Amino acid sequence: MCFWAGLVLIVSGGFHGHGLTGHMHAGAGVSGGHGFVPLLPLIVSVTVWGGTGHVLVRFSGMNLPSAILICTLIALLPGCLLYVVLIRMMTRYDSSMNESDYDLAGQLGYISIAAEDGTAGEMKYVLHGTMRSIGVRAEAGQQLAKGDRVIILKVVKGMAEVTLFERETAQL
């Protein structure tokens, strides 16, 4: 019965295109690791287990407890191998961002739109390989010319407070 049920699910998944995408959530979450178990390795294991059990009991004359033990060992191999392959494929390019990746304090960039004496401008910076921009406001008496290298001190309501990079390095 397990063999036929597994075979029907595998063939059905192949025709409908959902065989590789289905998964069950199995904990993990914040604690790390993979938070899902792909259904395909489970279905393959059940199919192999049922098919191997049928062959062993029917054609080898083996008793049921021995057949169950051997079937379980044989069925674990393809299921585990398929699970490892799917996990590698699904997580190869996974680069989830952490909370600290959103903190822009200390980010180095350059002024793309000049700002002086309390007006707003814009700076560009690179974050995770992507060029990004954020509004900056020059403090009273400060001039931020186009091309100046700046460091973000903090971000308040979407506007970055910056200091010139040369001024920051001179204080070190």
Coordinates of N, CA, C and O in Angstrom, one line a residue:
M1 N 0.8 -1.2 0.0 CA 0.0 0.0 0.0 C 0.9 1.3 0.0 O 0.6 2.2 -0.7
C2 N 1.9 1.3 0.8 CA 2.8 2.4 0.9 C 3.5 2.7 -0.5 O 3.6 3.8 -0.9
F3 N 3.9 1.6 -1.2 CA 4.5 1.8 -2.5 C 3.6 2.5 -3.5 O 3.9 3.4 -4.1
W4 N 2.3 2.0 -3.6 CA 1.4 2.6 -4.5 C 1.0 4.0 -4.1 O 0.8 4.8 -5.0
A5 N 0.8 4.2 -2.9 CA 0.4 5.6 -2.4 C 1.6 6.6 -2.7 O 1.3 7.7 -3.3
G6 N 2.8 6.2 -2.5 CA 3.9 7.0 -2.8 C 4.1 7.2 -4.2 O 4.4 8.3 -4.7
L7 N 3.9 6.2 -5.0 CA 4.1 6.3 -6.5 C 3.0 7.2 -7.1 O 3.4 8.1 -7.9
V8 N 1.8 7.1 -6.6 CA 0.8 8.0 -7.1 C 1.1 9.5 -6.7 O 0.9 10.4 -7.5
L9 N 1.6 9.7 -5.5 CA 1.9 11.1 -5.1 C 3.1 11.6 -5.9 O 3.1 12.8 -6.3
I10 N 4.1 10.8 -6.2 CA 5.2 11.3 -7.0 C 4.8 11.6 -8.4 O 5.2 12.7 -8.9
V11 N 4.1 10.7 -9.0 CA 3.6 10.9 -10.4 C 2.6 12.1 -10.4 O 2.7 13.0 -11.3
S12 N 1.7 12.2 -9.5 CA 0.8 13.4 -9.4 C 1.6 14.7 -9.3 O 1.3 15.7 -9.9
G13 N 2.6 14.7 -8.4 CA 3.4 15.9 -8.2 C 4.1 16.3 -9.5 O 4.3 17.5 -9.8
G14 N 4.6 15.3 -10.2 CA 5.3 15.6 -11.5 C 4.4 16.2 -12.5 O 4.8 17.1 -13.3
F15 N 3.2 15.7 -12.6 CA 2.2 16.2 -13.6 C 1.7 17.6 -13.2 O 1.5 18.5 -14.1
H16 N 1.5 17.9 -11.9 CA 1.0 19.1 -11.5 C 2.0 20.2 -11.2 O 1.7 21.3 -10.9
G17 N 3.3 19.7 -11.2 CA 4.4 20.7 -10.9 C 4.6 21.1 -9.5 O 5.3 22.0 -9.2
H18 N 4.0 20.4 -8.5 CA 4.2 20.8 -7.2 C 5.0 19.7 -6.4 O 5.1 19.8 -5.2
G19 N 5.6 18.8 -7.1 CA 6.3 17.7 -6.4 C 7.5 18.2 -5.6 O 7.9 17.8 -4.5
L20 N 8.3 19.2 -6.2 CA 9.5 19.7 -5.5 C 9.3 20.9 -4.6 O 10.1 21.2 -3.8
T21 N 8.1 21.5 -4.7 CA 7.9 22.8 -4.0 C 7.2 22.6 -2.7 O 7.3 23.4 -1.8
G22 N 6.5 21.5 -2.4 CA 5.8 21.3 -1.2 C 6.7 21.0 0.0 O 7.8 20.5 -0.2
H23 N 6.4 21.5 1.1 CA 7.2 21.3 2.3 C 6.3 21.4 3.6 O 5.3 22.0 3.6
M24 N 6.8 20.8 4.7 CA 6.2 20.9 6.0 C 7.1 21.7 6.9 O 8.3 21.5 6.9
H25 N 6.5 22.6 7.7 CA 7.4 23.4 8.6 C 7.6 22.5 9.8 O 6.7 22.0 10.4
A26 N 8.9 22.5 10.2 CA 9.2 21.6 11.3 C 10.2 22.4 12.3 O 11.3 22.1 12.4
G27 N 9.6 23.4 12.9 CA 10.4 24.1 14.0 C 11.5 25.0 13.4 O 11.2 25.7 12.4
A28 N 12.6 25.0 14.0 CA 13.8 25.8 13.6 C 13.5 27.3 13.8 O 13.6 27.8 14.9
G29 N 13.0 28.0 12.8 CA 12.7 29.4 12.9 C 13.8 30.3 13.3 O 14.8 30.3 12.7
V30 N 13.7 31.0 14.5 CA 14.7 31.9 15.0 C 15.9 31.2 15.5 O 17.0 31.7 15.4
S31 N 15.8 30.0 15.9 CA 17.0 29.3 16.5 C 18.0 28.9 15.4 O 19.1 28.4 15.8
G32 N 17.7 29.0 14.2 CA 18.6 28.7 13.1 C 18.2 27.4 12.4 O 17.3 26.7 12.8
G33 N 19.0 27.0 11.4 CA 18.7 25.8 10.7 C 17.6 25.9 9.7 O 17.1 27.0 9.5
H34 N 17.2 24.8 9.2 CA 16.2 24.8 8.1 C 14.8 24.6 8.8 O 14.7 23.7 9.6
G35 N 13.9 25.4 8.5 CA 12.6 25.4 9.1 C 11.5 24.6 8.3 O 10.4 24.8 8.5
F36 N 12.0 23.7 7.4 CA 11.0 23.0 6.6 C 11.6 21.6 6.3 O 12.8 21.4 6.3
V37 N 10.7 20.7 6.0 CA 11.1 19.4 5.5 C 10.5 19.2 4.2 O 9.2 19.2 4.1
P38 N 11.2 19.1 3.1 CA 10.6 18.9 1.8 C 9.8 17.6 1.7 O 10.3 16.6 2.3
L39 N 8.7 17.6 1.1 CA 7.8 16.4 1.1 C 8.4 15.4 0.1 O 8.2 14.2 0.4
L40 N 9.1 15.7 -0.9 CA 9.6 14.8 -1.9 C 10.5 13.7 -1.2 O 10.2 12.5 -1.5
P41 N 11.4 14.0 -0.4 CA 12.2 12.9 0.2 C 11.4 12.0 1.1 O 11.6 10.8 1.2
L42 N 10.4 12.6 1.8 CA 9.5 11.7 2.6 C 8.7 10.7 1.7 O 8.6 9.6 2.0
I43 N 8.2 11.3 0.6 CA 7.4 10.4 -0.3 C 8.2 9.4 -0.9 O 7.8 8.2 -1.0
V44 N 9.5 9.7 -1.3 CA 10.4 8.8 -1.9 C 10.7 7.7 -0.9 O 10.7 6.5 -1.2
S45 N 11.0 8.1 0.3 CA 11.3 7.1 1.4 C 10.1 6.1 1.6 O 10.4 4.9 1.7
V46 N 8.9 6.6 1.7 CA 7.8 5.8 1.9 C 7.6 4.8 0.7 O 7.3 3.6 0.8
T47 N 7.8 5.3 -0.5 CA 7.6 4.5 -1.8 C 8.7 3.4 -1.8 O 8.4 2.2 -2.1
V48 N 9.9 3.7 -1.5 CA 11.0 2.7 -1.5 C 10.8 1.7 -0.4 O 11.0 0.5 -0.6
W49 N 10.3 2.2 0.8 CA 10.0 1.3 1.9 C 8.9 0.3 1.5 O 9.1 -0.9 1.8
G50 N 7.9 0.8 0.9 CA 6.8 -0.1 0.6 C 7.2 -1.1 -0.5 O 6.8 -2.3 -0.5
G51 N 7.9 -0.6 -1.5 CA 8.3 -1.5 -2.6 C 9.3 -2.5 -2.2 O 9.2 -3.7 -2.5
T52 N 10.3 -2.1 -1.4 CA 11.2 -3.1 -0.9 C 10.6 -4.1 0.1 O 10.9 -5.3 0.0
G53 N 9.7 -3.7 0.9 CA 9.0 -4.6 1.8 C 8.2 -5.6 1.0 O 8.2 -6.8 1.4
H54 N 7.5 -5.2 0.0 CA 6.7 -6.1 -0.8 C 7.6 -7.2 -1.4 O 7.3 -8.4 -1.4
V55 N 8.7 -6.7 -2.0 CA 9.6 -7.7 -2.7 C 10.2 -8.7 -1.7 O 10.3 -9.9 -1.9
L56 N 10.6 -8.1 -0.5 CA 11.3 -9.0 0.5 C 10.3 -10.1 1.0 O 10.6 -11.2 1.2
V57 N 9.1 -9.6 1.4 CA 8.1 -10.5 2.0 C 7.6 -11.5 1.0 O 7.5 -12.7 1.3
R58 N 7.3 -11.1 -0.2 CA 6.7 -11.9 -1.2 C 7.7 -12.9 -1.9 O 7.3 -14.1 -2.1
F59 N 8.9 -12.4 -2.2 CA 9.7 -13.3 -3.0 C 10.9 -13.9 -2.3 O 11.5 -14.8 -2.8
S60 N 11.3 -13.4 -1.1 CA 12.4 -14.0 -0.5 C 12.0 -14.9 0.7 O 12.8 -15.6 1.2
G61 N 10.8 -14.8 1.1 CA 10.3 -15.6 2.2 C 10.8 -15.2 3.6 O 10.7 -15.9 4.5
M62 N 11.3 -13.9 3.6 CA 11.8 -13.4 4.9 C 10.6 -13.1 5.8 O 9.5 -12.7 5.4
N63 N 10.8 -13.2 7.1 CA 9.8 -12.9 8.1 C 9.6 -11.4 8.2 O 10.4 -10.6 7.9
L64 N 8.4 -11.0 8.7 CA 8.0 -9.6 8.7 C 8.9 -8.7 9.5 O 9.3 -7.6 9.0
P65 N 9.3 -9.0 10.7 CA 10.1 -8.1 11.5 C 11.5 -7.8 10.8 O 11.9 -6.7 10.8
S66 N 12.1 -8.9 10.3 CA 13.3 -8.7 9.5 C 13.2 -7.8 8.3 O 14.0 -7.0 8.0
A67 N 12.1 -8.1 7.6 CA 11.8 -7.3 6.4 C 11.6 -5.8 6.7 O 12.0 -4.9 6.0
I68 N 10.9 -5.5 7.8 CA 10.6 -4.1 8.2 C 11.9 -3.5 8.5 O 12.2 -2.3 8.1
L69 N 12.8 -4.1 9.2 CA 14.1 -3.5 9.6 C 15.0 -3.2 8.3 O 15.5 -2.1 8.2
I70 N 15.1 -4.2 7.4 CA 15.8 -4.0 6.2 C 15.2 -2.9 5.3 O 15.9 -2.1 4.8
C71 N 13.9 -2.9 5.2 CA 13.2 -1.9 4.4 C 13.5 -0.5 5.0 O 13.7 0.4 4.2
T72 N 13.5 -0.4 6.3 CA 13.7 0.9 6.9 C 15.1 1.4 6.6 O 15.3 2.6 6.2
L73 N 16.1 0.5 6.7 CA 17.5 0.9 6.4 C 17.6 1.3 4.9 O 18.3 2.3 4.6
I74 N 17.0 0.5 4.0 CA 17.2 0.8 2.6 C 16.4 2.0 2.2 O 16.9 2.8 1.4
A75 N 15.3 2.3 2.8 CA 14.4 3.5 2.5 C 15.1 4.8 3.0 O 14.8 5.8 2.4
L76 N 15.8 4.7 4.0 CA 16.5 5.9 4.6 C 17.5 6.5 3.6 O 17.7 7.7 3.5
L77 N 18.2 5.6 2.9 CA 19.3 6.1 2.0 C 18.8 7.0 0.9 O 19.3 8.2 0.9
P78 N 17.9 6.7 0.1 CA 17.5 7.6 -1.0 C 16.8 8.9 -0.4 O 16.9 10.0 -0.9
G79 N 16.0 8.7 0.7 CA 15.3 9.9 1.3 C 16.3 10.9 1.8 O 16.2 12.1 1.6
C80 N 17.4 10.4 2.5 CA 18.4 11.3 3.1 C 19.2 11.9 2.0 O 19.5 13.1 2.1
L81 N 19.6 11.2 1.0 CA 20.3 11.7 -0.1 C 19.5 12.8 -0.9 O 20.1 13.9 -1.2
L82 N 18.3 12.6 -1.1 CA 17.4 13.5 -1.8 C 17.3 14.8 -0.9 O 17.3 15.9 -1.4
Y83 N 17.1 14.6 0.4 CA 17.0 15.7 1.3 C 18.2 16.6 1.3 O 18.1 17.8 1.2
V84 N 19.4 16.0 1.3 CA 20.6 16.8 1.3 C 20.7 17.6 0.0 O 21.1 18.7 -0.1
V85 N 20.4 16.9 -1.2 CA 20.5 17.6 -2.5 C 19.5 18.8 -2.5 O 19.9 19.9 -2.9
L86 N 18.3 18.6 -2.0 CA 17.3 19.7 -2.1 C 17.7 20.8 -1.1 O 17.5 22.0 -1.5
I87 N 18.2 20.5 0.0 CA 18.6 21.6 1.0 C 19.7 22.4 0.4 O 19.8 23.6 0.4
R88 N 20.7 21.7 -0.3 CA 21.8 22.4 -0.9 C 21.3 23.3 -2.1 O 21.7 24.5 -2.2
M89 N 20.3 22.8 -2.8 CA 19.8 23.6 -3.9 C 19.0 24.8 -3.4 O 19.1 25.9 -4.0
M90 N 18.2 24.6 -2.4 CA 17.3 25.7 -1.9 C 18.0 26.7 -1.1 O 17.6 27.9 -1.0
T91 N 19.1 26.4 -0.5 CA 19.8 27.4 0.4 C 21.1 27.9 -0.2 O 21.9 28.6 0.4
R92 N 21.4 27.5 -1.4 CA 22.7 27.9 -2.1 C 22.9 29.5 -2.1 O 23.9 30.0 -1.8
Y93 N 21.8 30.1 -2.5 CA 21.9 31.6 -2.6 C 21.2 32.3 -1.5 O 20.8 33.5 -1.7
D94 N 20.9 31.7 -0.4 CA 20.2 32.3 0.7 C 21.1 33.2 1.5 O 22.1 32.7 2.1
S95 N 20.8 34.4 1.5 CA 21.6 35.4 2.3 C 20.7 36.3 3.1 O 20.5 37.4 2.8
S96 N 20.0 35.7 4.0 CA 19.0 36.4 4.8 C 19.7 37.5 5.6 O 20.8 37.4 6.1
M97 N 19.1 38.7 5.6 CA 19.6 39.8 6.3 C 19.3 39.7 7.8 O 18.2 39.3 8.2
N98 N 20.2 40.2 8.6 CA 20.0 40.3 10.1 C 19.5 41.7 10.4 O 19.6 42.6 9.6
E99 N 19.1 41.8 11.7 CA 18.6 43.1 12.2 C 19.7 44.2 12.0 O 19.4 45.3 11.7
S100 N 20.9 43.8 12.3 CA 22.0 44.7 12.3 C 22.4 45.2 10.9 O 23.0 46.2 10.7
D101 N 21.9 44.5 9.9 CA 22.2 44.9 8.5 C 21.4 46.2 8.1 O 21.7 46.8 7.1
Y102 N 20.3 46.5 8.9 CA 19.5 47.7 8.6 C 20.1 48.9 9.3 O 19.6 50.0 9.1
D103 N 21.0 48.7 10.2 CA 21.6 49.9 11.0 C 22.7 50.5 10.1 O 23.7 49.8 9.8
L104 N 22.5 51.7 9.7 CA 23.4 52.3 8.7 C 24.5 53.2 9.4 O 25.4 53.7 8.7
A105 N 24.5 53.2 10.7 CA 25.6 54.0 11.4 C 26.9 53.4 11.1 O 27.2 52.2 11.1
G106 N 27.8 54.3 10.7 CA 29.2 53.9 10.3 C 29.3 53.6 8.8 O 30.4 53.3 8.4
Q107 N 28.3 53.7 8.1 CA 28.3 53.4 6.6 C 29.0 54.5 5.9 O 28.7 55.7 6.1
L108 N 30.0 54.2 5.0 CA 30.8 55.2 4.3 C 30.1 55.4 2.9 O 29.7 54.4 2.3
G109 N 30.0 56.6 2.4 CA 29.5 56.9 1.1 C 30.0 58.2 0.6 O 30.9 58.8 1.1
Y110 N 29.3 58.7 -0.4 CA 29.7 60.0 -1.0 C 28.4 60.8 -1.3 O 27.4 60.3 -1.5
I111 N 28.6 62.1 -1.3 CA 27.5 63.0 -1.5 C 27.2 63.1 -3.0 O 28.1 63.3 -3.8
S112 N 26.0 62.8 -3.4 CA 25.6 62.9 -4.8 C 24.8 64.1 -5.2 O 24.8 64.6 -6.3
I113 N 24.1 64.7 -4.2 CA 23.4 66.0 -4.3 C 23.9 66.9 -3.2 O 23.7 66.5 -2.0
A114 N 24.5 68.0 -3.5 CA 25.1 68.9 -2.5 C 24.0 69.4 -1.5 O 22.8 69.6 -1.9
A115 N 24.5 69.6 -0.3 CA 23.6 70.2 0.8 C 24.4 71.2 1.6 O 25.6 70.9 1.9
E116 N 23.8 72.3 1.9 CA 24.6 73.2 2.8 C 23.7 74.0 3.7 O 22.5 74.3 3.4
D117 N 24.1 74.2 4.9 CA 23.5 75.1 5.9 C 22.0 74.7 6.1 O 21.1 75.6 5.9
G118 N 21.7 73.5 6.5 CA 20.4 73.1 6.9 C 19.5 72.6 5.8 O 18.4 72.2 6.0
T119 N 20.0 72.6 4.5 CA 19.2 72.0 3.4 C 19.4 70.5 3.3 O 20.4 70.0 3.8
A120 N 18.6 69.9 2.5 CA 18.7 68.4 2.3 C 19.4 68.1 1.0 O 19.3 68.9 0.0
G121 N 20.1 67.0 1.1 CA 20.9 66.5 -0.1 C 20.7 65.0 -0.2 O 19.8 64.5 0.4
E122 N 21.6 64.4 -0.9 CA 21.5 62.9 -1.0 C 22.9 62.4 -1.0 O 23.9 63.0 -1.5
M123 N 23.1 61.2 -0.4 CA 24.3 60.5 -0.5 C 24.1 59.1 -1.0 O 23.0 58.5 -0.9
K124 N 25.1 58.5 -1.6 CA 25.1 57.2 -2.2 C 26.1 56.3 -1.4 O 27.1 56.8 -1.0
Y125 N 25.7 55.0 -1.2 CA 26.6 54.1 -0.5 C 26.3 52.7 -1.0 O 25.3 52.5 -1.7
V126 N 27.2 51.8 -0.7 CA 27.0 50.4 -1.2 C 26.7 49.5 0.0 O 27.4 49.6 1.0
L127 N 25.6 48.7 -0.1 CA 25.2 47.8 1.0 C 24.8 46.5 0.3 O 24.0 46.4 -0.5
H128 N 25.6 45.4 0.7 CA 25.4 44.1 0.2 C 25.5 44.1 -1.3 O 24.8 43.4 -2.0
G129 N 26.5 44.8 -1.8 CA 26.8 44.8 -3.3 C 25.8 45.6 -4.1 O 25.9 45.6 -5.3
T130 N 24.9 46.4 -3.5 CA 24.0 47.2 -4.2 C 24.1 48.6 -3.9 O 24.2 49.0 -2.7
M131 N 24.2 49.5 -4.9 CA 24.3 50.9 -4.7 C 22.9 51.4 -4.2 O 21.9 51.1 -4.8
R132 N 22.9 52.1 -3.1 CA 21.7 52.7 -2.5 C 21.9 54.2 -2.2 O 23.0 54.7 -2.3
S133 N 20.8 54.8 -2.0 CA 20.9 56.3 -1.7 C 20.0 56.6 -0.5 O 19.0 55.9 -0.2
I134 N 20.3 57.7 0.2 CA 19.6 58.1 1.4 C 19.7 59.6 1.4 O 20.7 60.2 1.0
G135 N 18.6 60.3 1.9 CA 18.7 61.7 2.1 C 19.6 62.1 3.2 O 19.6 61.4 4.3
V136 N 20.3 63.2 3.1 CA 21.1 63.8 4.2 C 20.7 65.2 4.4 O 20.3 65.9 3.5
R137 N 20.9 65.7 5.6 CA 20.6 67.1 5.9 C 21.9 67.6 6.5 O 22.5 67.1 7.4
A138 N 22.4 68.7 5.9 CA 23.5 69.4 6.4 C 23.2 70.2 7.7 O 22.1 70.8 7.8
E139 N 24.1 70.1 8.7 CA 23.9 70.9 9.9 C 24.1 72.4 9.6 O 24.7 72.7 8.6
A140 N 23.7 73.2 10.5 CA 23.9 74.6 10.4 C 25.4 74.9 10.3 O 26.2 74.5 11.1
G141 N 25.8 75.7 9.2 CA 27.2 76.0 9.0 C 28.0 74.9 8.3 O 29.2 75.1 8.0
Q142 N 27.4 73.8 8.0 CA 28.1 72.7 7.3 C 27.8 72.8 5.8 O 26.7 73.0 5.4
Q143 N 28.8 72.5 5.0 CA 28.7 72.4 3.6 C 29.1 71.0 3.1 O 30.2 70.5 3.5
L144 N 28.2 70.3 2.4 CA 28.4 69.0 1.9 C 28.4 69.2 0.4 O 27.3 69.3 -0.2
A145 N 29.6 69.2 -0.2 CA 29.7 69.4 -1.7 C 29.6 68.0 -2.4 O 29.9 67.0 -1.8
K146 N 29.2 68.1 -3.6 CA 29.0 66.8 -4.4 C 30.4 66.1 -4.5 O 31.4 66.8 -4.8
G147 N 30.4 64.8 -4.2 CA 31.6 64.1 -4.2 C 32.3 63.9 -2.9 O 33.3 63.1 -2.8
D148 N 31.9 64.7 -1.9 CA 32.5 64.6 -0.5 C 32.3 63.2 0.0 O 31.2 62.7 -0.1
R149 N 33.3 62.6 0.6 CA 33.1 61.3 1.3 C 32.6 61.5 2.7 O 33.2 62.3 3.5
V150 N 31.5 60.8 3.1 CA 30.9 61.1 4.4 C 30.6 59.7 5.1 O 30.6 58.7 4.5
I151 N 30.5 59.8 6.4 CA 30.1 58.6 7.2 C 28.8 58.9 7.9 O 28.6 60.0 8.4
I152 N 27.9 58.0 7.9 CA 26.6 58.2 8.5 C 26.7 58.0 10.0 O 27.3 57.0 10.5
L153 N 26.3 59.0 10.8 CA 26.3 58.9 12.2 C 25.1 58.3 12.8 O 25.1 57.4 13.7
K154 N 23.9 58.7 12.3 CA 22.6 58.0 12.6 C 21.6 58.4 11.6 O 21.8 59.4 10.9
V155 N 20.5 57.7 11.6 CA 19.4 58.0 10.7 C 18.2 58.3 11.6 O 17.8 57.6 12.5
V156 N 17.6 59.5 11.3 CA 16.4 60.0 12.0 C 15.3 60.3 11.0 O 15.5 61.2 10.2
K157 N 14.2 59.6 11.1 CA 13.1 59.8 10.2 C 13.5 59.7 8.8 O 13.0 60.5 8.0
G158 N 14.3 58.8 8.4 CA 14.7 58.6 7.0 C 15.8 59.5 6.5 O 16.1 59.4 5.3
M159 N 16.2 60.4 7.3 CA 17.3 61.4 6.9 C 18.6 61.0 7.7 O 18.5 60.9 8.9
A160 N 19.7 60.9 7.0 CA 20.9 60.6 7.6 C 21.6 61.8 8.1 O 21.7 62.8 7.5
E161 N 22.2 61.7 9.4 CA 23.1 62.7 9.9 C 24.5 62.2 9.6 O 24.8 61.1 10.0
V162 N 25.3 63.0 8.9 CA 26.6 62.6 8.4 C 27.7 63.5 8.9 O 27.4 64.6 9.3
T163 N 28.9 63.0 8.8 CA 30.1 63.8 9.1 C 31.0 63.6 7.9 O 31.0 62.5 7.4
L164 N 31.9 64.5 7.6 CA 32.8 64.3 6.6 C 33.8 63.3 7.0 O 34.3 63.2 8.1
F165 N 34.2 62.4 6.1 CA 35.1 61.3 6.3 C 36.5 61.8 6.8 O 37.1 61.3 7.7
E166 N 37.0 62.8 6.2 CA 38.3 63.4 6.5 C 38.3 63.9 8.0 O 39.2 63.7 8.7
R167 N 37.2 64.6 8.4 CA 37.1 65.1 9.7 C 37.1 63.9 10.7 O 37.7 64.0 11.7
E168 N 36.4 62.9 10.4 CA 36.2 61.7 11.2 C 37.6 61.0 11.4 O 38.0 60.6 12.5
T169 N 38.4 60.8 10.3 CA 39.6 60.2 10.4 C 40.7 61.0 11.1 O 41.6 60.5 11.7
A170 N 40.6 62.3 11.1 CA 41.5 63.2 11.8 C 41.4 63.1 13.3 O 42.3 63.3 14.0
Q171 N 40.1 62.8 13.8 CA 39.9 62.6 15.2 C 40.4 61.3 15.7 O 40.6 61.2 16.9
L172 N 40.7 60.4 14.9 CA 41.2 59.1 15.3 C 42.6 59.2 15.8 O 43.5 59.1 16.0

